[in-house]
């Protein structure tokens, strides 16, 4: 007989939740907001995957989803003795993203100015992912003001947002959609 796992526990009904360590915290604390935003980004990447067809891009996005899950796990762990939890992303992951950025940029038209979000549907979703990623990065820095955070996490998020920007450009290019450039005095 398979044992059912209750999704509802009722333990959070009073506005608190448990961290991975078992410590209870308020649902509005910076730590929860931070790893909740990382989870939100992961969900947006899942949506983006429904629009992306190129195998190389799909594989990179799935890798990013797995790494973001690890980032969330690290952020949800209470620091032990004033030390940041062991980083679950590292320099090799950042290097891999840099290689993915270079690969995605290969063959794109030269940068002509600031690009407005949008274009084809996949590119527009990539733009949403990029802005959520930037918010997650800002929240990680805010969290780092009050408790130790693995140094690799904000670097990874910074590079991921760069990747998402280039991916958006690539997706528009693959779809044959012209990028909309920002014009200073458009009316």
PDB file of N, CA and C in Angstrom, residues 49-107:
ATOM      1  N   UNK A  49      10.471  27.185 -21.438  1.00  0.00           N
ATOM      2  CA  UNK A  49      10.770  25.908 -22.109  1.00  0.00           C
ATOM      3  C   UNK A  49       9.629  25.436 -23.009  1.00  0.00           C
ATOM      4  N   UNK A  50       8.407  25.826 -22.708  1.00  0.00           N
ATOM      5  CA  UNK A  50       7.285  25.406 -23.553  1.00  0.00           C
ATOM      6  C   UNK A  50       7.301  26.101 -24.911  1.00  0.00           C
ATOM      7  N   UNK A  51       8.106  27.179 -25.044  1.00  0.00           N
ATOM      8  CA  UNK A  51       8.193  27.923 -26.302  1.00  0.00           C
ATOM      9  C   UNK A  51       9.512  27.703 -27.043  1.00  0.00           C
ATOM     10  N   UNK A  52      10.484  27.091 -26.387  1.00  0.00           N
ATOM     11  CA  UNK A  52      11.815  26.934 -26.977  1.00  0.00           C
ATOM     12  C   UNK A  52      11.916  25.562 -27.623  1.00  0.00           C
ATOM     13  N   UNK A  53      12.370  25.540 -28.879  1.00  0.00           N
ATOM     14  CA  UNK A  53      12.447  24.281 -29.620  1.00  0.00           C
ATOM     15  C   UNK A  53      13.871  23.794 -29.844  1.00  0.00           C
ATOM     16  N   UNK A  54      14.836  24.691 -29.902  1.00  0.00           N
ATOM     17  CA  UNK A  54      16.218  24.300 -30.202  1.00  0.00           C
ATOM     18  C   UNK A  54      16.779  23.432 -29.073  1.00  0.00           C
ATOM     19  N   UNK A  55      17.266  22.227 -29.389  1.00  0.00           N
ATOM     20  CA  UNK A  55      17.771  21.318 -28.352  1.00  0.00           C
ATOM     21  C   UNK A  55      18.868  21.918 -27.473  1.00  0.00           C
ATOM     22  N   UNK A  56      19.773  22.687 -28.058  1.00  0.00           N
ATOM     23  CA  UNK A  56      20.861  23.262 -27.262  1.00  0.00           C
ATOM     24  C   UNK A  56      20.317  24.264 -26.238  1.00  0.00           C
ATOM     25  N   UNK A  57      19.327  25.047 -26.637  1.00  0.00           N
ATOM     26  CA  UNK A  57      18.726  26.020 -25.720  1.00  0.00           C
ATOM     27  C   UNK A  57      17.905  25.317 -24.643  1.00  0.00           C
ATOM     28  N   UNK A  58      17.178  24.297 -25.038  1.00  0.00           N
ATOM     29  CA  UNK A  58      16.374  23.532 -24.077  1.00  0.00           C
ATOM     30  C   UNK A  58      17.284  22.883 -23.021  1.00  0.00           C
ATOM     31  N   UNK A  59      18.383  22.305 -23.476  1.00  0.00           N
ATOM     32  CA  UNK A  59      19.305  21.647 -22.540  1.00  0.00           C
ATOM     33  C   UNK A  59      19.895  22.659 -21.560  1.00  0.00           C
ATOM     34  N   UNK A  60      20.253  23.844 -22.060  1.00  0.00           N
ATOM     35  CA  UNK A  60      20.823  24.870 -21.181  1.00  0.00           C
ATOM     36  C   UNK A  60      19.783  25.350 -20.171  1.00  0.00           C
ATOM     37  N   UNK A  61      18.558  25.546 -20.605  1.00  0.00           N
ATOM     38  CA  UNK A  61      17.505  25.999 -19.685  1.00  0.00           C
ATOM     39  C   UNK A  61      17.212  24.949 -18.612  1.00  0.00           C
ATOM     40  N   UNK A  62      17.207  23.686 -18.996  1.00  0.00           N
ATOM     41  CA  UNK A  62      16.997  22.623 -18.000  1.00  0.00           C
ATOM     42  C   UNK A  62      18.149  22.590 -16.992  1.00  0.00           C
ATOM     43  N   UNK A  63      19.367  22.792 -17.471  1.00  0.00           N
ATOM     44  CA  UNK A  63      20.518  22.866 -16.569  1.00  0.00           C
ATOM     45  C   UNK A  63      20.339  24.029 -15.594  1.00  0.00           C
ATOM     46  N   UNK A  64      19.914  25.161 -16.115  1.00  0.00           N
ATOM     47  CA  UNK A  64      19.691  26.334 -15.258  1.00  0.00           C
ATOM     48  C   UNK A  64      18.603  26.065 -14.230  1.00  0.00           C
ATOM     49  N   UNK A  65      17.551  25.374 -14.631  1.00  0.00           N
ATOM     50  CA  UNK A  65      16.490  25.036 -13.677  1.00  0.00           C
ATOM     51  C   UNK A  65      17.044  24.180 -12.535  1.00  0.00           C
ATOM     52  N   UNK A  66      17.836  23.188 -12.876  1.00  0.00           N
ATOM     53  CA  UNK A  66      18.425  22.334 -11.835  1.00  0.00           C
ATOM     54  C   UNK A  66      19.331  23.135 -10.905  1.00  0.00           C
ATOM     55  N   UNK A  67      20.126  24.030 -11.471  1.00  0.00           N
ATOM     56  CA  UNK A  67      21.008  24.853 -10.649  1.00  0.00           C
ATOM     57  C   UNK A  67      20.210  25.817  -9.777  1.00  0.00           C
ATOM     58  N   UNK A  68      19.132  26.359 -10.314  1.00  0.00           N
ATOM     59  CA  UNK A  68      18.295  27.248  -9.506  1.00  0.00           C
ATOM     60  C   UNK A  68      17.652  26.500  -8.340  1.00  0.00           C
ATOM     61  N   UNK A  69      17.299  25.250  -8.558  1.00  0.00           N
ATOM     62  CA  UNK A  69      16.758  24.447  -7.457  1.00  0.00           C
ATOM     63  C   UNK A  69      17.811  24.319  -6.358  1.00  0.00           C
ATOM     64  N   UNK A  70      19.065  24.106  -6.747  1.00  0.00           N
ATOM     65  CA  UNK A  70      20.161  24.023  -5.780  1.00  0.00           C
ATOM     66  C   UNK A  70      20.379  25.367  -5.079  1.00  0.00           C
ATOM     67  N   UNK A  71      20.263  26.466  -5.818  1.00  0.00           N
ATOM     68  CA  UNK A  71      20.390  27.801  -5.216  1.00  0.00           C
ATOM     69  C   UNK A  71      19.301  27.996  -4.164  1.00  0.00           C
ATOM     70  N   UNK A  72      18.075  27.630  -4.496  1.00  0.00           N
ATOM     71  CA  UNK A  72      16.976  27.751  -3.540  1.00  0.00           C
ATOM     72  C   UNK A  72      17.218  26.919  -2.293  1.00  0.00           C
ATOM     73  N   UNK A  73      17.738  25.722  -2.479  1.00  0.00           N
ATOM     74  CA  UNK A  73      18.049  24.855  -1.331  1.00  0.00           C
ATOM     75  C   UNK A  73      19.105  25.497  -0.456  1.00  0.00           C
ATOM     76  N   UNK A  74      20.123  26.072  -1.062  1.00  0.00           N
ATOM     77  CA  UNK A  74      21.176  26.736  -0.295  1.00  0.00           C
ATOM     78  C   UNK A  74      20.611  27.935   0.466  1.00  0.00           C
ATOM     79  N   UNK A  75      19.768  28.711  -0.197  1.00  0.00           N
ATOM     80  CA  UNK A  75      19.199  29.906   0.448  1.00  0.00           C
ATOM     81  C   UNK A  75      18.214  29.548   1.558  1.00  0.00           C
ATOM     82  N   UNK A  76      17.603  28.390   1.469  1.00  0.00           N
ATOM     83  CA  UNK A  76      16.607  28.004   2.477  1.00  0.00           C
ATOM     84  C   UNK A  76      17.237  27.354   3.698  1.00  0.00           C
ATOM     85  N   UNK A  77      18.547  27.218   3.676  1.00  0.00           N
ATOM     86  CA  UNK A  77      19.259  26.604   4.798  1.00  0.00           C
ATOM     87  C   UNK A  77      19.765  27.701   5.718  1.00  0.00           C
ATOM     88  N   UNK A  78      19.503  27.558   7.002  1.00  0.00           N
ATOM     89  CA  UNK A  78      19.973  28.556   7.960  1.00  0.00           C
ATOM     90  C   UNK A  78      21.493  28.479   8.076  1.00  0.00           C
ATOM     91  N   UNK A  79      22.158  29.631   8.174  1.00  0.00           N
ATOM     92  CA  UNK A  79      23.615  29.603   8.337  1.00  0.00           C
ATOM     93  C   UNK A  79      23.999  28.902   9.635  1.00  0.00           C
ATOM     94  N   UNK A  80      25.035  28.103   9.571  1.00  0.00           N
ATOM     95  CA  UNK A  80      25.521  27.393  10.761  1.00  0.00           C
ATOM     96  C   UNK A  80      26.731  28.129  11.320  1.00  0.00           C
ATOM     97  N   UNK A  81      26.636  28.581  12.551  1.00  0.00           N
ATOM     98  CA  UNK A  81      27.761  29.243  13.188  1.00  0.00           C
ATOM     99  C   UNK A  81      28.255  30.469  12.453  1.00  0.00           C
ATOM    100  N   UNK A  82      27.356  31.196  11.796  1.00  0.00           N
ATOM    101  CA  UNK A  82      27.746  32.404  11.083  1.00  0.00           C
ATOM    102  C   UNK A  82      28.368  32.157   9.724  1.00  0.00           C
ATOM    103  N   UNK A  83      28.382  30.902   9.272  1.00  0.00           N
ATOM    104  CA  UNK A  83      28.959  30.569   7.969  1.00  0.00           C
ATOM    105  C   UNK A  83      27.848  30.353   6.945  1.00  0.00           C
ATOM    106  N   UNK A  84      28.100  30.789   5.720  1.00  0.00           N
ATOM    107  CA  UNK A  84      27.144  30.552   4.645  1.00  0.00           C
ATOM    108  C   UNK A  84      27.073  29.057   4.371  1.00  0.00           C
ATOM    109  N   UNK A  85      25.891  28.544   4.037  1.00  0.00           N
ATOM    110  CA  UNK A  85      25.800  27.138   3.635  1.00  0.00           C
ATOM    111  C   UNK A  85      26.720  26.888   2.445  1.00  0.00           C
ATOM    112  N   UNK A  86      27.159  25.675   2.312  1.00  0.00           N
ATOM    113  CA  UNK A  86      28.031  25.332   1.188  1.00  0.00           C
ATOM    114  C   UNK A  86      27.369  25.726  -0.119  1.00  0.00           C
ATOM    115  N   UNK A  87      28.129  26.405  -0.968  1.00  0.00           N
ATOM    116  CA  UNK A  87      27.593  26.835  -2.255  1.00  0.00           C
ATOM    117  C   UNK A  87      27.250  25.633  -3.120  1.00  0.00           C
ATOM    118  N   UNK A  88      26.072  25.658  -3.706  1.00  0.00           N
ATOM    119  CA  UNK A  88      25.667  24.549  -4.569  1.00  0.00           C
ATOM    120  C   UNK A  88      25.856  24.909  -6.029  1.00  0.00           C
ATOM    121  N   UNK A  89      26.311  26.131  -6.271  1.00  0.00           N
ATOM    122  CA  UNK A  89      26.761  26.536  -7.593  1.00  0.00           C
ATOM    123  C   UNK A  89      28.171  27.062  -7.404  1.00  0.00           C
ATOM    124  N   UNK A  90      28.957  26.975  -8.431  1.00  0.00           N
ATOM    125  CA  UNK A  90      30.334  27.404  -8.292  1.00  0.00           C
ATOM    126  C   UNK A  90      30.876  28.035  -9.555  1.00  0.00           C
ATOM    127  N   UNK A  91      32.176  28.313  -9.544  1.00  0.00           N
ATOM    128  CA  UNK A  91      32.810  28.950 -10.700  1.00  0.00           C
ATOM    129  C   UNK A  91      32.619  28.175 -12.004  1.00  0.00           C
ATOM    130  N   UNK A  92      32.591  26.855 -11.942  1.00  0.00           N
ATOM    131  CA  UNK A  92      32.394  26.068 -13.163  1.00  0.00           C
ATOM    132  C   UNK A  92      31.004  26.324 -13.753  1.00  0.00           C
ATOM    133  N   UNK A  93      30.007  26.523 -12.888  1.00  0.00           N
ATOM    134  CA  UNK A  93      28.651  26.806 -13.371  1.00  0.00           C
ATOM    135  C   UNK A  93      28.586  28.190 -14.017  1.00  0.00           C
ATOM    136  N   UNK A  94      29.294  29.148 -13.421  1.00  0.00           N
ATOM    137  CA  UNK A  94      29.363  30.486 -14.006  1.00  0.00           C
ATOM    138  C   UNK A  94      30.077  30.414 -15.351  1.00  0.00           C
ATOM    139  N   UNK A  95      31.173  29.673 -15.410  1.00  0.00           N
ATOM    140  CA  UNK A  95      31.895  29.498 -16.669  1.00  0.00           C
ATOM    141  C   UNK A  95      31.040  28.849 -17.737  1.00  0.00           C
ATOM    142  N   UNK A  96      30.240  27.883 -17.333  1.00  0.00           N
ATOM    143  CA  UNK A  96      29.337  27.213 -18.271  1.00  0.00           C
ATOM    144  C   UNK A  96      28.308  28.198 -18.826  1.00  0.00           C
ATOM    145  N   UNK A  97      27.808  29.081 -17.973  1.00  0.00           N
ATOM    146  CA  UNK A  97      26.863  30.101 -18.442  1.00  0.00           C
ATOM    147  C   UNK A  97      27.542  31.071 -19.398  1.00  0.00           C
ATOM    148  N   UNK A  98      28.778  31.436 -19.104  1.00  0.00           N
ATOM    149  CA  UNK A  98      29.506  32.338 -20.000  1.00  0.00           C
ATOM    150  C   UNK A  98      29.693  31.692 -21.376  1.00  0.00           C
ATOM    151  N   UNK A  99      29.981  30.397 -21.386  1.00  0.00           N
ATOM    152  CA  UNK A  99      30.106  29.679 -22.656  1.00  0.00           C
ATOM    153  C   UNK A  99      28.757  29.643 -23.386  1.00  0.00           C
ATOM    154  N   UNK A 100      27.681  29.463 -22.635  1.00  0.00           N
ATOM    155  CA  UNK A 100      26.340  29.445 -23.235  1.00  0.00           C
ATOM    156  C   UNK A 100      25.980  30.816 -23.799  1.00  0.00           C
ATOM    157  N   UNK A 101      26.403  31.874 -23.116  1.00  0.00           N
ATOM    158  CA  UNK A 101      26.168  33.239 -23.621  1.00  0.00           C
ATOM    159  C   UNK A 101      26.891  33.417 -24.948  1.00  0.00           C
ATOM    160  N   UNK A 102      28.156  33.021 -24.982  1.00  0.00           N
ATOM    161  CA  UNK A 102      28.934  33.151 -26.216  1.00  0.00           C
ATOM    162  C   UNK A 102      28.308  32.347 -27.343  1.00  0.00           C
ATOM    163  N   UNK A 103      27.859  31.142 -27.042  1.00  0.00           N
ATOM    164  CA  UNK A 103      27.247  30.284 -28.056  1.00  0.00           C
ATOM    165  C   UNK A 103      25.933  30.886 -28.552  1.00  0.00           C
ATOM    166  N   UNK A 104      25.117  31.405 -27.628  1.00  0.00           N
ATOM    167  CA  UNK A 104      23.832  31.995 -28.012  1.00  0.00           C
ATOM    168  C   UNK A 104      24.034  33.273 -28.829  1.00  0.00           C
ATOM    169  N   UNK A 105      25.111  34.010 -28.553  1.00  0.00           N
ATOM    170  CA  UNK A 105      25.376  35.266 -29.250  1.00  0.00           C
ATOM    171  C   UNK A 105      25.978  35.045 -30.640  1.00  0.00           C
ATOM    172  N   UNK A 106      26.530  33.856 -30.853  1.00  0.00           N
ATOM    173  CA  UNK A 106      27.173  33.552 -32.127  1.00  0.00           C
ATOM    174  C   UNK A 106      26.158  33.675 -33.267  1.00  0.00           C
ATOM    175  N   UNK A 107      26.463  34.514 -34.218  1.00  0.00           N
ATOM    176  CA  UNK A 107      25.584  34.679 -35.373  1.00  0.00           C
ATOM    177  C   UNK A 107      24.520  35.747 -35.202  1.00  0.00           C
TER     178      UNK A 107
END
